PDB file of C-alpha atoms and ligand atoms in Angstrom:
ATOM      1  CA  MET A1235      13.584 -13.013   0.273  1.00  0.00           C
ATOM      2  CA  LEU A1236      15.501 -15.863  -1.299  1.00  0.00           C
ATOM      3  CA  CYS A1237      15.309 -17.344  -4.778  1.00  0.00           C
ATOM      4  CA  GLU A1238      12.981 -20.333  -5.045  1.00  0.00           C
ATOM      5  CA  ARG A1239      15.383 -22.077  -7.408  1.00  0.00           C
ATOM      6  CA  CYS A1240      18.866 -21.500  -6.096  1.00  0.00           C
ATOM      7  CA  GLY A1241      18.508 -19.803  -2.731  1.00  0.00           C
ATOM      8  CA  GLU A1242      20.339 -16.630  -3.655  1.00  0.00           C
ATOM      9  CA  GLY A1243      19.108 -13.315  -2.306  1.00  0.00           C
ATOM     10  CA  LEU A1244      16.613 -11.685  -4.643  1.00  0.00           C
ATOM     11  CA  GLU A1245      16.877  -8.121  -5.841  1.00  0.00           C
ATOM     12  CA  ILE A1246      14.034  -5.729  -6.512  1.00  0.00           C
ATOM     13  CA  LEU A1247      13.211  -5.422 -10.176  1.00  0.00           C
ATOM     14  CA  SER A1248      11.537  -2.281 -11.388  1.00  0.00           C
ATOM     15  CA  GLU A1249      11.144  -1.524 -15.071  1.00  0.00           C
ATOM     16  CA  ASN A1250       8.445  -0.456 -17.517  1.00  0.00           C
ATOM     17  CA  GLY A1251       6.054   0.150 -14.688  1.00  0.00           C
ATOM     18  CA  THR A1252       6.332  -3.428 -13.499  1.00  0.00           C
ATOM     19  CA  GLN A1253       7.699  -4.284 -10.120  1.00  0.00           C
ATOM     20  CA  GLY A1254       8.944  -7.617  -9.008  1.00  0.00           C
ATOM     21  CA  LEU A1255      11.860  -9.613  -7.769  1.00  0.00           C
ATOM     22  CA  ARG A1256      14.734 -11.098  -9.696  1.00  0.00           C
ATOM     23  CA  CYS A1257      17.516 -13.499  -8.841  1.00  0.00           C
ATOM     24  CA  PRO A1258      20.878 -12.158  -9.992  1.00  0.00           C
ATOM     25  CA  GLU A1259      22.290 -15.697  -9.894  1.00  0.00           C
ATOM     26  CA  CYS A1260      19.963 -17.781 -12.091  1.00  0.00           C
ATOM     27  CA  GLY A1261      17.668 -15.182 -13.607  1.00  0.00           C
ATOM     28  CA  TRP A1262      14.485 -16.442 -11.951  1.00  0.00           C
ATOM     29  CA  SER A1263      12.049 -13.588 -11.619  1.00  0.00           C
ATOM     30  CA  VAL A1264       8.544 -12.836 -10.589  1.00  0.00           C
ATOM     31  CA  VAL A1265       6.326  -9.784 -10.838  1.00  0.00           C
ATOM     32  CA  THR A1266       4.731  -8.242  -7.806  1.00  0.00           C
ATOM     33  CA  LYS A1267       1.239  -9.613  -8.335  1.00  0.00           C
ATOM     34  CA  ASN A1268       2.414 -13.198  -8.045  1.00  0.00           C
ATOM     35  CA  ILE A1269       4.661 -12.809  -5.074  1.00  0.00           C
ATOM     36  CA  SER A1270       3.355 -14.950  -2.283  1.00  0.00           C
ATOM     37  CA  GLY A1271       5.968 -13.273  -0.114  1.00  0.00           C
ATOM     38  CA  ILE A1272       3.637 -10.359   0.423  1.00  0.00           C
ATOM     39  CA  LYS A1273       1.641 -12.609   2.718  1.00  0.00           C
ATOM     40  CA  VAL A1274       4.591 -13.278   4.956  1.00  0.00           C
ATOM     41  CA  ASP A1275       5.810  -9.697   5.028  1.00  0.00           C
ATOM     42  CA  GLU A1276       5.280  -8.839   8.681  1.00  0.00           C
ATOM     43  CA  THR A1277       6.211  -5.202   8.394  1.00  0.00           C
ATOM     44  CA  LYS A1278       3.677  -2.835   9.903  1.00  0.00           C
ATOM     45  CA  TYR A1279       3.106  -0.176   7.298  1.00  0.00           C
ATOM     46  CA  GLU A1280       1.653   3.226   8.002  1.00  0.00           C
ATOM     47  CA  VAL A1281      -0.651   4.769   5.445  1.00  0.00           C
ATOM     48  CA  ARG A1282      -1.250   8.503   5.549  1.00  0.00           C
ATOM     49  CA  CYS A1283      -3.548  10.249   3.180  1.00  0.00           C
ATOM     50  CA  GLY A1284      -4.798  13.612   2.133  1.00  0.00           C
ATOM     51  CA  GLY A1285      -7.763  14.715   0.118  1.00  0.00           C
ATOM     52  CA  ASP A1286     -10.671  17.098  -0.059  1.00  0.00           C
ATOM     53  CA  TYR A1287     -12.819  17.118   3.079  1.00  0.00           C
ATOM     54  CA  LYS A1288     -15.712  18.492   1.021  1.00  0.00           C
ATOM     55  CA  ASN A1289     -15.590  15.594  -1.407  1.00  0.00           C
ATOM     56  CA  LYS A1290     -18.055  12.875  -0.454  1.00  0.00           C
ATOM     57  CA  ASP A1291     -16.123  10.152  -2.237  1.00  0.00           C
ATOM     58  CA  HIS A1292     -12.952  11.076  -0.377  1.00  0.00           C
ATOM     59  CA  ILE A1293     -14.789  11.066   2.937  1.00  0.00           C
ATOM     60  CA  LYS A1294     -16.394   7.722   2.155  1.00  0.00           C
ATOM     61  CA  ALA A1295     -13.059   6.182   1.212  1.00  0.00           C
ATOM     62  CA  VAL A1296     -11.403   7.323   4.444  1.00  0.00           C
ATOM     63  CA  SER A1297     -14.403   6.149   6.413  1.00  0.00           C
ATOM     64  CA  GLU A1298     -14.137   2.722   4.795  1.00  0.00           C
ATOM     65  CA  VAL A1299     -10.397   2.469   5.427  1.00  0.00           C
ATOM     66  CA  MET A1300     -10.597   3.603   9.042  1.00  0.00           C
ATOM     67  CA  GLY A1301     -13.922   2.054   9.888  1.00  0.00           C
ATOM     68  CA  CYS A1302     -15.108   5.346  11.310  1.00  0.00           C
ATOM     69  CA  ASN A1303     -18.066   7.605  10.643  1.00  0.00           C
ATOM     70  CA  PHE A1304     -18.540  10.398   8.134  1.00  0.00           C
ATOM     71  CA  ILE A1305     -17.874  13.233  10.582  1.00  0.00           C
ATOM     72  CA  MET A1306     -14.633  11.707  11.812  1.00  0.00           C
ATOM     73  CA  SER A1307     -13.435  11.058   8.265  1.00  0.00           C
ATOM     74  CA  ARG A1308     -14.027  14.667   7.385  1.00  0.00           C
ATOM     75  CA  GLU A1309     -11.947  15.788  10.354  1.00  0.00           C
ATOM     76  CA  ILE A1310      -9.189  13.428   9.235  1.00  0.00           C
ATOM     77  CA  LEU A1311      -9.252  14.932   5.750  1.00  0.00           C
ATOM     78  CA  LYS A1312      -9.000  18.457   7.107  1.00  0.00           C
ATOM     79  CA  LYS A1313      -5.496  17.637   8.234  1.00  0.00           C
ATOM     80  CA  ASP A1314      -2.947  16.911   5.574  1.00  0.00           C
ATOM     81  CA  LEU A1315      -1.444  13.428   5.542  1.00  0.00           C
ATOM     82  CA  SER A1316      -3.189  12.082   8.611  1.00  0.00           C
ATOM     83  CA  LEU A1317      -2.489   8.541   9.633  1.00  0.00           C
ATOM     84  CA  VAL A1318      -5.430   6.469   8.431  1.00  0.00           C
ATOM     85  CA  PHE A1319      -4.206   2.923   8.564  1.00  0.00           C
ATOM     86  CA  VAL A1320      -1.529   0.742  10.127  1.00  0.00           C
ATOM     87  CA  GLY A1321      -1.233  -2.825   8.996  1.00  0.00           C
ATOM     88  CA  GLN A1322       0.458  -5.487   6.974  1.00  0.00           C
ATOM     89  CA  ALA A1323       1.204  -5.545   3.260  1.00  0.00           C
ATOM     90  CA  VAL A1324      -1.883  -7.407   2.075  1.00  0.00           C
ATOM     91  CA  ASP A1325      -4.165  -4.979   3.888  1.00  0.00           C
ATOM     92  CA  VAL A1326      -2.169  -2.006   2.687  1.00  0.00           C
ATOM     93  CA  LEU A1327      -2.813  -3.123  -0.892  1.00  0.00           C
ATOM     94  CA  ARG A1328      -6.547  -3.186  -0.208  1.00  0.00           C
ATOM     95  CA  VAL A1329      -6.422   0.229   1.450  1.00  0.00           C
ATOM     96  CA  LYS A1330      -4.415   1.642  -1.444  1.00  0.00           C
ATOM     97  CA  GLY A1331      -7.053   0.348  -3.857  1.00  0.00           C
ATOM     98  CA  VAL A1332      -9.807   2.137  -1.974  1.00  0.00           C
ATOM     99  CA  LEU A1333      -7.899   5.424  -1.850  1.00  0.00           C
ATOM    100  CA  VAL A1334      -6.679   5.298  -5.448  1.00  0.00           C
ATOM    101  CA  SER A1335     -10.169   4.590  -6.793  1.00  0.00           C
ATOM    102  CA  VAL A1336     -11.437   7.982  -5.597  1.00  0.00           C
ATOM    103  CA  GLY A1337      -8.244   9.975  -6.156  1.00  0.00           C
ATOM    104  CA  VAL A1338      -7.140  10.455  -2.555  1.00  0.00           C
ATOM    105  CA  TYR A1339      -3.388  10.824  -2.421  1.00  0.00           C
ATOM    106  CA  PHE A1340      -1.453   8.874   0.125  1.00  0.00           C
ATOM    107  CA  ALA A1341       1.984   7.948   1.418  1.00  0.00           C
ATOM    108  CA  VAL A1342       3.112   4.608   2.805  1.00  0.00           C
ATOM    109  CA  SER A1343       6.024   4.179   5.159  1.00  0.00           C
ATOM    110  CA  PRO A1344       8.325   2.379   5.298  1.00  0.00           C
ATOM    111  CA  GLN A1345       8.629   2.182   1.536  1.00  0.00           C
ATOM    112  CA  PHE A1346       5.998  -0.191   0.183  1.00  0.00           C
ATOM    113  CA  LYS A1347       7.575  -2.672  -2.208  1.00  0.00           C
ATOM    114  CA  TRP A1348       4.523  -4.674  -3.229  1.00  0.00           C
ATOM    115  CA  GLY A1349       3.228  -2.329  -5.896  1.00  0.00           C
TER     116      GLY A1349
HETATM  117 ZN1  LIG B 351      18.237 -18.092  -8.352  1.00  0.00          ZN
END
């Protein structure tokens, strides 16, 4: 990504729990939430998750993310870090929200830089 003001390459800013982008040239910066760049990030991210297959909330969350039924979600949760979603940044954020809200742990690859 390039700076909106001067066109320099932006660097990732990460401090005090806030993530964003900063221009080393002119100091322009933006925090993750406001980055419109997330919408043009065409990377296909893979989300893998793990949880408790006996926990209804975990099963429901996986079912919602994958669009599959209860029984299938439970099978997914029986395996550790199964692939549950492949998609672009905006969708990954949504998926993360669903998983985080019920305490399912997850891993995104490649490294997810949008918070
Ligand atoms: Zn700049």
